[in-house]
């Protein structure tokens, strides 16, 4: 249901051609176009003022491409997470300007590049191996209209490198911190700044890291009070929440 | 080190009476008054622009009261968490206006009641048993200068009650959601609003709730992208992060 | 022991040629035909009034096909779970009418399509990625003689989509709800209806979903009292229990 | 809002004295009487056709008694779970006919004793130590209008005792099985009958029973397909689900 | 060091040609022939009166074959666990009579087939998928000189099949029971017999079986007192312990 | 049903006064005397040739005393586990010769002291804090007719103490080893002897011992093949299994 | 067996009055004086060159006092861990100079105060609540002959406080770091120094700290390579290992 | 920045050509050469007096080779962990003398072979399957300037093999012990020696070893006080900590 259809409906209501109840009913039912395997909710973008998001995990390349194609009829900006080269190729058939980010598997169609927030989001990561998650956070935050300052490889075992970036950290309005292993970086960053810190545990590590559990527990128990946490490897979630805060 | 002392020092630097290094050194060392068992950092309040916080857990009543007494020489507002009646009595000797909240064990000295944020924070809880955690969040958010709208007893098993409060939810700039058992409420709330949601799992439940683990995992896996999570029963953390967002 | 043998035995009992105890004894021992690797219990179908079930997990394609072939000598309806294309090809040699469901890996021979229950079973799932589990539940419930109403993609983050299907939910006599991630959907559905809800956690999710553990714990701690739970990804179990309830 | 009020409202709607929207609005808002700490939903009883339930866990005796008193203005039957002697005394002030069950801590006001189901519910438990949980299931099923057949102390280590009760088991329309330790009883019972079995793991056991976790996992992995599971020690849930099935 | 060498040494001691300390020293050092990656202890066979065992897990095919070759210079019977076709081919070069068991991956050289125990060992398994583990137990018990009675596919969900084998169970002197999923079979068997039962949890199952954890916990919490437990999928351990008991 | 009743019944069968079926029926039903809360199975002693066991955990003192009193009408030897002083006092009213073991909480009536096994059982423990569990094993093994050799305080950190007891260990026909913390003692003992070793993990330890989980996992993964394991703190189980092996 | 006895024995060997074997035998057996419930090994002090340690956990006050009394006949320095006021009173009867440390429950008899190491041990803790564990480490290190520099309350959320103590940290030859919650402090300290860091997780925290599990996992996954870890709350272990390193 | 550059800078400072602040600034910024994906810190080698370490896990072969190439411009010795054949080939292009260790995946450039410690490090492992982890520890300790004594295949189930190596163990100044399964070896070794023992749990084992968790817990709960622990399979960490101790 595009804007023109919406205006038409409202005029019919004003004119009495359609009753209020019928109008409500149509509004309620129209936005769901049934693709057989997934209901697409175009209202979601309006409701949350955001680009369309397609979670790639557990969907076939064909399902993803079909959903993306449908969304592109209405949406300017689309973000697909956890996809791959093959999906990117399929998407580029309908959107040749789609970017593909191989480290994180993200695909982005980014046509409306308006900045929607005054502040800056710093996306910090502890080590080289955490970059894929940080990239997902950055790609997300950018497509949601934010300026992003990426600060990589500043883990707590070399605390002076973190200290050297203190200025950039204090200039951010909200910070996303991605770290695996012991997950200590959000606590250290959180103690240096006064803004909200979104901690993203990564599954980087081995042995008793238990695929990110150690980092997750560490972040949940942070002694810095300005830290809240999203799921393991959920760079998207980190970038999404940070964007909402930056707009707030 | 109060403001006057700071000004004096700066003048001495300007006049050459104190060298830059010596000044730096004094600034670095002065703010820590050693109480023997804890270093109090008066700078923290400046750095984060917040009231003083004393975490009561694992400290003796005497330790808490001594720290609080010291802080009250400088601070307008103090929040003590996880305390009890006995601590409250000790604190009231130096601060007769201290409030005590028996459900959550919080103690609050709230002298500077300036509102420091434009928006409103909704503090939502699922059931009666979650109220102590919600109370801790509310007490925290208020003493940090926020207007709080408490919405209790709107768990997902009676989804219509949640729907009836939809208006109040959409008016909030940030929402704290406290829930135990399956911890589903943040997902439901997150789907209804476009603002950030801070989820606080509570240890309410029995059997396979494993003292809040079920709720914690549920919230970390929320299908609503605007949800981030703090520690189990950490109402303080929920209120603190929400306050930072509300000021942002 | 085929039907002719059974009739012969009964006549011998009537004629006094075989005593009651001896007849009981033979009945007790005969039904197990030893295939070398598995004992097939033809009585089971009689005892529980159900089609034959073959659990494919951990069996070789040849074992499955042999068991299925043996069962087809007696049974009208057969359901094979967790199989694959290769098994389907083998089974079709003896049963060309066998259906294969690639998402769930189920194979079904469905010759007796009598409806054996008055009510309807709704099979609900939260997201596209949960469909394989929901399909297993639906295939099971159908072959057991039930009418099934599938309702897909109604997760709690878009609660209005769930609300739009309220009518269909209330028309069901029992509901199977499949959901991964935080597993909140059974609680929401359970609060909307008065009938039993069978919750099936799925392993959909990542990070702290721990392969379905988060959803499992969430469902076990559901604040809706009409919810009971089966194993992770156990769509078959969900459909089976629902069928028994629908017949009750 | 009692029945008379409801009838008055409907007549006003019929007479045009109240518009449909206003009527809807009143219906929507009336049933919640705000007690300050909990919203009581009198509609719930209508919606689910059940007695009122008060979950005692995590509520103070005074809170429970206040809620119960309020409910008794409208409800015939009330069940309070996880209460104690002290709560029973408070409740008896307004309901002298309240029963108290010390093993499970249940309190029951049972005035309307109509049987609402044709079948019988068997409540089975493995050992003497599981009786408190079985009692909670029985008390629940009775107050919901069911005939209950309790079968105690038939654990799998003495399988002949279970076999001796086979007749009673097959006469039930649904069976609740409470067991701790290895939680094997539901599988054994499930294999003997064709009806649904609701398994209730109990925290009975020591060491590696991990407070009921072993029994819970055992039941979730039951090789009997007619078993579904509720939370550890959740006798109420077992009785509740069984009642819904028995009415179905 | 073979028997002749041992006799020579003892004679030298008797004759005074070698001092007691020197003899002790040689005895202590000789049996370890250093292969570079593993020390082979020929004494082990004497000390425990058993065939040689090679644990294949985590060793390369070449390492296994080298160790086996070395052992075959002294040993009549050898059992290699967790190997594969390729290892079997390598071993057959030096021992053409080596048997290979593809389900369990065991390889056996069985030249001395003396029965070393009076009783019989029953090896019981719950389902077809548990047969690989049961096979490992049987192969082990046989090569250690025991008569084995295999009883397959008698899981608790069809308790009558277990009852039909009661006679064979009571004739065993010790019983190995292999079961996955809920792991209830050892309890049921244990309640029917008076002899020791060695329970072997298998990783058969899915979802909340957590790769055998559910079965393991169930068996550790068995209400039958004659049950002890070995590691998940450890058919070898079950057969080994049973053999020791059968010889006792 | 005492012996006289049994003889009467057999004579009636011989005389034709009671049919075989009727006799079977009476035998089947008589032994269960219903005490209201527990079914006592006098046959169990016959079936397993063992003294009567009462598991005290989760039963009230009165329940235990009533069961014990009933059993004493038939049984010579009784063992009550996990009881206390108060239960001991109640039991002594009907059995003044009952022994009470305060470390383990065991109560024993030991009238028939016939040795029923040829070998000796060694009960080994690692440290002073493990003695309560070792005591339960010893008390159990003794009342079941075994000679017991207790060997205390020989943990692996002082391996020479274990070595000094090597002679006593090799003289045992079966060994029970109780250890907490890392639970390494069964492996060390198992490597020194050729007989079966029953490992009993204890909850002794702190921090990451997780109430005996560390010891339990250690024992299940023992590199000594002659080790099988019972539940945490289950000294009774260890003594029971060892007794069966010693009789075998 | 004191030094004089040892010298006497050696002279008897030299003089031929005692054979070598007999001497070995006496050496092997003498040091264990059997107190009935624990074997005391006076050799341990010689073997490891350390004071005597009594682990109080799980022992009765009387057992501890008896062991301590026995040890004091030979030892200059004794450390008792996890004791209490009552034990301290009992110990002071035989050793009036015994110190009692109420935070950690340690009791120390410290007569030989020789410094046995050249370097200094820093004992660092994150917060006031970690002091009991740090105290246990300090008391241990001191009684083992080390100079200790305690540095308290320098958690990572206030990283500048840690930086201010950098000089003291670099002066230490080995550092013990005690921290609860997220356990990040060892990583931060480890990155600042080049010496070994012994990390002691504490059970300080709540919710998802799971009694120190979060801190333990964090420390095991430290990105600083110079960190090794001991058990949760094991201040003694931290001090002990640090002492060995400082002597090395 | 090499030593000459550093000397030049210092002279410029002495001569007044560069101000103190400017010098500090250059020192602070120079050592980080930005490679785009990782910040290389040449100072680290100076700060900790160690060769350069590259953690291969989670980095692409190209990233590793680039980092290694950059480091080789300054460093004599380099250790790359968790790499493979392909990385080794890439590294050999710039360093033809690079060694590759296929069991552990380590790559080593070892040009400066100065011994930097007086003592010897024993690297002990329990079984053949633990050798890859022991190799990583040995390779690390050697490149850090230590003499290493490898002692393989001395697991606790054959305690006499451990005893035979007692002499070599007591000659070491620090011992690294690698063991999987029950992880008991560090306790046994720790009880035999007086020096620090670094325990490295390995993921060797199956079933309830849970990928090294059993060994890890066992080592953390060691009854030998001289044991500290590093992460599962972290041979590098074991060798690194041991090297620091050996230099201390």
mmCIF file of N, CA, C and O in Angstrom, chain A residues 156-159 163 181-182 184 187-188 191-192 206-210 213-214 217-224, chain G residues 156-159 163 181-182 184 187-188 191-192 206-210 213-214 217-224:
data_model
loop_
_atom_site.group_PDB
_atom_site.id
_atom_site.type_symbol
_atom_site.label_atom_id
_atom_site.label_comp_id
_atom_site.label_asym_id
_atom_site.label_seq_id
_atom_site.Cartn_x
_atom_site.Cartn_y
_atom_site.Cartn_z
ATOM 1 N N UNK A 156 41.887 -4.320 26.166
ATOM 2 C CA UNK A 156 42.352 -3.874 27.477
ATOM 3 C C UNK A 156 43.768 -4.330 27.808
ATOM 4 O O UNK A 156 44.395 -3.776 28.703
ATOM 5 N N UNK A 157 44.301 -5.354 27.116
ATOM 6 C CA UNK A 157 45.661 -5.770 27.447
ATOM 7 C C UNK A 157 46.673 -4.722 27.028
ATOM 8 O O UNK A 157 47.816 -4.734 27.490
ATOM 9 N N UNK A 158 46.282 -3.795 26.168
ATOM 10 C CA UNK A 158 47.150 -2.672 25.822
ATOM 11 C C UNK A 158 46.403 -1.383 26.135
ATOM 12 O O UNK A 158 46.014 -0.640 25.242
ATOM 13 N N UNK A 159 46.211 -1.142 27.411
ATOM 14 C CA UNK A 159 45.295 -0.093 27.870
ATOM 15 C C UNK A 159 45.704 1.291 27.364
ATOM 16 O O UNK A 159 44.858 2.177 27.190
ATOM 17 N N UNK A 163 43.607 4.537 25.906
ATOM 18 C CA UNK A 163 43.741 5.887 26.459
ATOM 19 C C UNK A 163 44.037 6.912 25.359
ATOM 20 O O UNK A 163 43.583 8.051 25.436
ATOM 21 N N UNK A 181 36.572 -12.992 23.908
ATOM 22 C CA UNK A 181 37.415 -13.441 25.009
ATOM 23 C C UNK A 181 36.809 -13.060 26.356
ATOM 24 O O UNK A 181 35.713 -13.507 26.656
ATOM 25 N N UNK A 182 37.509 -12.249 27.176
ATOM 26 C CA UNK A 182 36.944 -11.933 28.496
ATOM 27 C C UNK A 182 35.940 -10.801 28.463
ATOM 28 O O UNK A 182 35.308 -10.511 29.469
ATOM 29 N N UNK A 184 36.160 -7.529 28.461
ATOM 30 C CA UNK A 184 36.384 -6.491 29.461
ATOM 31 C C UNK A 184 36.321 -5.083 28.904
ATOM 32 O O UNK A 184 36.204 -4.125 29.661
ATOM 33 N N UNK A 187 33.638 -2.381 30.001
ATOM 34 C CA UNK A 187 33.833 -1.824 31.340
ATOM 35 C C UNK A 187 34.864 -0.709 31.306
ATOM 36 O O UNK A 187 34.663 0.354 31.912
ATOM 37 N N UNK A 188 35.962 -0.950 30.599
ATOM 38 C CA UNK A 188 37.010 0.060 30.547
ATOM 39 C C UNK A 188 36.515 1.304 29.822
ATOM 40 O O UNK A 188 36.710 2.435 30.290
ATOM 41 N N UNK A 191 33.954 3.260 31.874
ATOM 42 C CA UNK A 191 34.511 4.063 32.956
ATOM 43 C C UNK A 191 35.124 5.368 32.478
ATOM 44 O O UNK A 191 35.315 6.293 33.264
ATOM 45 N N UNK A 192 35.401 5.462 31.180
ATOM 46 C CA UNK A 192 36.041 6.673 30.635
ATOM 47 C C UNK A 192 35.049 7.706 30.139
ATOM 48 O O UNK A 192 35.412 8.863 29.947
ATOM 49 N N UNK A 206 38.578 -19.114 22.402
ATOM 50 C CA UNK A 206 38.549 -20.577 22.300
ATOM 51 C C UNK A 206 38.422 -21.145 23.704
ATOM 52 O O UNK A 206 38.388 -20.406 24.691
ATOM 53 N N UNK A 207 38.326 -22.455 23.787
ATOM 54 C CA UNK A 207 38.250 -23.110 25.084
ATOM 55 C C UNK A 207 37.120 -22.566 25.929
ATOM 56 O O UNK A 207 35.952 -22.565 25.521
ATOM 57 N N UNK A 208 37.467 -22.066 27.109
ATOM 58 C CA UNK A 208 36.462 -21.623 28.059
ATOM 59 C C UNK A 208 35.784 -20.315 27.671
ATOM 60 O O UNK A 208 35.083 -19.737 28.495
ATOM 61 N N UNK A 209 35.982 -19.833 26.447
ATOM 62 C CA UNK A 209 35.162 -18.690 26.006
ATOM 63 C C UNK A 209 33.757 -19.191 25.692
ATOM 64 O O UNK A 209 32.811 -18.420 25.649
ATOM 65 N N UNK A 210 33.637 -20.499 25.467
ATOM 66 C CA UNK A 210 32.342 -21.133 25.204
ATOM 67 C C UNK A 210 31.517 -20.332 24.204
ATOM 68 O O UNK A 210 30.351 -19.992 24.448
ATOM 69 N N UNK A 213 30.129 -16.993 25.548
ATOM 70 C CA UNK A 213 29.456 -16.955 26.848
ATOM 71 C C UNK A 213 30.277 -16.180 27.866
ATOM 72 O O UNK A 213 29.739 -15.389 28.656
ATOM 73 N N UNK A 214 31.605 -16.392 27.863
ATOM 74 C CA UNK A 214 32.456 -15.689 28.825
ATOM 75 C C UNK A 214 32.335 -14.177 28.636
ATOM 76 O O UNK A 214 32.156 -13.437 29.608
ATOM 77 N N UNK A 217 28.790 -12.933 29.822
ATOM 78 C CA UNK A 217 28.649 -12.829 31.269
ATOM 79 C C UNK A 217 29.472 -11.657 31.799
ATOM 80 O O UNK A 217 29.022 -10.915 32.679
ATOM 81 N N UNK A 218 30.675 -11.495 31.258
ATOM 82 C CA UNK A 218 31.495 -10.379 31.700
ATOM 83 C C UNK A 218 30.779 -9.056 31.504
ATOM 84 O O UNK A 218 30.726 -8.218 32.405
ATOM 85 N N UNK A 219 30.175 -8.879 30.348
ATOM 86 C CA UNK A 219 29.522 -7.605 30.052
ATOM 87 C C UNK A 219 28.276 -7.389 30.904
ATOM 88 O O UNK A 219 27.996 -6.276 31.347
ATOM 89 N N UNK A 220 27.532 -8.457 31.166
ATOM 90 C CA UNK A 220 26.341 -8.328 32.012
ATOM 91 C C UNK A 220 26.715 -7.940 33.442
ATOM 92 O O UNK A 220 25.925 -7.345 34.161
ATOM 93 N N UNK A 221 27.909 -8.324 33.860
ATOM 94 C CA UNK A 221 28.360 -8.023 35.216
ATOM 95 C C UNK A 221 29.276 -6.808 35.263
ATOM 96 O O UNK A 221 29.997 -6.629 36.238
ATOM 97 N N UNK A 222 29.225 -5.983 34.230
ATOM 98 C CA UNK A 222 30.142 -4.853 34.171
ATOM 99 C C UNK A 222 30.008 -3.966 35.399
ATOM 100 O O UNK A 222 28.908 -3.657 35.847
ATOM 101 N N UNK A 223 31.153 -3.555 35.928
ATOM 102 C CA UNK A 223 31.126 -2.623 37.053
ATOM 103 C C UNK A 223 30.886 -1.195 36.587
ATOM 104 O O UNK A 223 30.740 -0.302 37.407
ATOM 105 N N UNK A 224 30.831 -0.962 35.280
ATOM 106 C CA UNK A 224 30.473 0.361 34.768
ATOM 107 C C UNK A 224 28.967 0.393 34.568
ATOM 108 O O UNK A 224 28.409 -0.440 33.856
ATOM 109 N N UNK G 156 38.348 -1.637 37.040
ATOM 110 C CA UNK G 156 38.522 -1.077 35.701
ATOM 111 C C UNK G 156 37.552 0.039 35.341
ATOM 112 O O UNK G 156 37.793 0.790 34.402
ATOM 113 N N UNK G 157 36.418 0.153 36.062
ATOM 114 C CA UNK G 157 35.485 1.218 35.710
ATOM 115 C C UNK G 157 36.091 2.586 36.040
ATOM 116 O O UNK G 157 35.614 3.605 35.574
ATOM 117 N N UNK G 158 37.098 2.630 36.879
ATOM 118 C CA UNK G 158 37.805 3.886 37.135
ATOM 119 C C UNK G 158 39.269 3.688 36.789
ATOM 120 O O UNK G 158 40.128 3.648 37.660
ATOM 121 N N UNK G 159 39.518 3.552 35.504
ATOM 122 C CA UNK G 159 40.827 3.096 35.024
ATOM 123 C C UNK G 159 41.943 4.031 35.457
ATOM 124 O O UNK G 159 43.093 3.599 35.626
ATOM 125 N N UNK G 163 45.818 3.386 36.821
ATOM 126 C CA UNK G 163 46.995 4.001 36.211
ATOM 127 C C UNK G 163 47.851 4.707 37.262
ATOM 128 O O UNK G 163 49.082 4.726 37.158
ATOM 129 N N UNK G 181 32.474 -9.786 39.833
ATOM 130 C CA UNK G 181 31.708 -9.222 38.714
ATOM 131 C C UNK G 181 32.257 -9.706 37.367
ATOM 132 O O UNK G 181 32.293 -10.901 37.123
ATOM 133 N N UNK G 182 32.729 -8.775 36.489
ATOM 134 C CA UNK G 182 33.200 -9.226 35.186
ATOM 135 C C UNK G 182 34.633 -9.707 35.206
ATOM 136 O O UNK G 182 35.120 -10.234 34.204
ATOM 137 N N UNK G 184 37.546 -8.256 35.061
ATOM 138 C CA UNK G 184 38.374 -7.681 33.999
ATOM 139 C C UNK G 184 39.707 -7.165 34.505
ATOM 140 O O UNK G 184 40.613 -6.912 33.715
ATOM 141 N N UNK G 187 43.209 -8.658 33.360
ATOM 142 C CA UNK G 187 43.603 -8.310 32.000
ATOM 143 C C UNK G 187 44.229 -6.927 31.955
ATOM 144 O O UNK G 187 45.265 -6.712 31.315
ATOM 145 N N UNK G 188 43.608 -5.966 32.626
ATOM 146 C CA UNK G 188 44.120 -4.601 32.608
ATOM 147 C C UNK G 188 45.479 -4.548 33.296
ATOM 148 O O UNK G 188 46.433 -3.951 32.789
ATOM 149 N N UNK G 191 48.229 -6.236 31.238
ATOM 150 C CA UNK G 191 48.704 -5.458 30.110
ATOM 151 C C UNK G 191 49.692 -4.372 30.515
ATOM 152 O O UNK G 191 50.438 -3.859 29.685
ATOM 153 N N UNK G 192 49.694 -4.028 31.804
ATOM 154 C CA UNK G 192 50.572 -2.942 32.270
ATOM 155 C C UNK G 192 51.922 -3.434 32.741
ATOM 156 O O UNK G 192 52.861 -2.647 32.872
ATOM 157 N N UNK G 206 26.116 -10.252 41.541
ATOM 158 C CA UNK G 206 24.782 -10.843 41.722
ATOM 159 C C UNK G 206 24.255 -11.227 40.355
ATOM 160 O O UNK G 206 24.923 -11.031 39.337
ATOM 161 N N UNK G 207 23.095 -11.844 40.344
ATOM 162 C CA UNK G 207 22.493 -12.204 39.072
ATOM 163 C C UNK G 207 23.409 -13.075 38.240
ATOM 164 O O UNK G 207 23.858 -14.131 38.668
ATOM 165 N N UNK G 208 23.705 -12.601 37.046
ATOM 166 C CA UNK G 208 24.468 -13.393 36.099
ATOM 167 C C UNK G 208 25.952 -13.489 36.428
ATOM 168 O O UNK G 208 26.735 -13.929 35.599
ATOM 169 N N UNK G 209 26.366 -13.081 37.631
ATOM 170 C CA UNK G 209 27.746 -13.379 38.036
ATOM 171 C C UNK G 209 27.821 -14.851 38.421
ATOM 172 O O UNK G 209 28.894 -15.426 38.476
ATOM 173 N N UNK G 210 26.683 -15.461 38.694
ATOM 174 C CA UNK G 210 26.590 -16.883 39.022
ATOM 175 C C UNK G 210 27.685 -17.279 40.007
ATOM 176 O O UNK G 210 28.437 -18.244 39.788
ATOM 177 N N UNK G 213 31.269 -17.343 38.576
ATOM 178 C CA UNK G 213 31.516 -18.004 37.291
ATOM 179 C C UNK G 213 31.869 -16.989 36.210
ATOM 180 O O UNK G 213 32.785 -17.204 35.400
ATOM 181 N N UNK G 214 31.176 -15.850 36.180
ATOM 182 C CA UNK G 214 31.463 -14.836 35.163
ATOM 183 C C UNK G 214 32.903 -14.355 35.286
ATOM 184 O O UNK G 214 33.632 -14.262 34.302
ATOM 185 N N UNK G 217 35.404 -17.197 34.160
ATOM 186 C CA UNK G 217 35.504 -17.341 32.712
ATOM 187 C C UNK G 217 36.240 -16.153 32.102
ATOM 188 O O UNK G 217 37.067 -16.307 31.208
ATOM 189 N N UNK G 218 35.943 -14.958 32.587
ATOM 190 C CA UNK G 218 36.632 -13.787 32.079
ATOM 191 C C UNK G 218 38.134 -13.920 32.237
ATOM 192 O O UNK G 218 38.904 -13.661 31.308
ATOM 193 N N UNK G 219 38.555 -14.353 33.403
ATOM 194 C CA UNK G 219 39.996 -14.438 33.668
ATOM 195 C C UNK G 219 40.654 -15.541 32.838
ATOM 196 O O UNK G 219 41.778 -15.388 32.366
ATOM 197 N N UNK G 220 39.965 -16.663 32.663
ATOM 198 C CA UNK G 220 40.525 -17.743 31.852
ATOM 199 C C UNK G 220 40.692 -17.311 30.396
ATOM 200 O O UNK G 220 41.528 -17.855 29.672
ATOM 201 N N UNK G 221 39.863 -16.378 29.960
ATOM 202 C CA UNK G 221 39.925 -15.906 28.587
ATOM 203 C C UNK G 221 40.686 -14.596 28.457
ATOM 204 O O UNK G 221 40.559 -13.913 27.438
ATOM 205 N N UNK G 222 41.480 -14.274 29.439
ATOM 206 C CA UNK G 222 42.175 -12.994 29.423
ATOM 207 C C UNK G 222 43.011 -12.829 28.164
ATOM 208 O O UNK G 222 43.711 -13.736 27.727
ATOM 209 N N UNK G 223 42.947 -11.645 27.581
ATOM 210 C CA UNK G 223 43.773 -11.363 26.412
ATOM 211 C C UNK G 223 45.196 -10.997 26.822
ATOM 212 O O UNK G 223 46.043 -10.805 25.962
ATOM 213 N N UNK G 224 45.474 -10.898 28.114
ATOM 214 C CA UNK G 224 46.844 -10.689 28.575
ATOM 215 C C UNK G 224 47.458 -12.064 28.820
ATOM 216 O O UNK G 224 46.918 -12.863 29.589
#
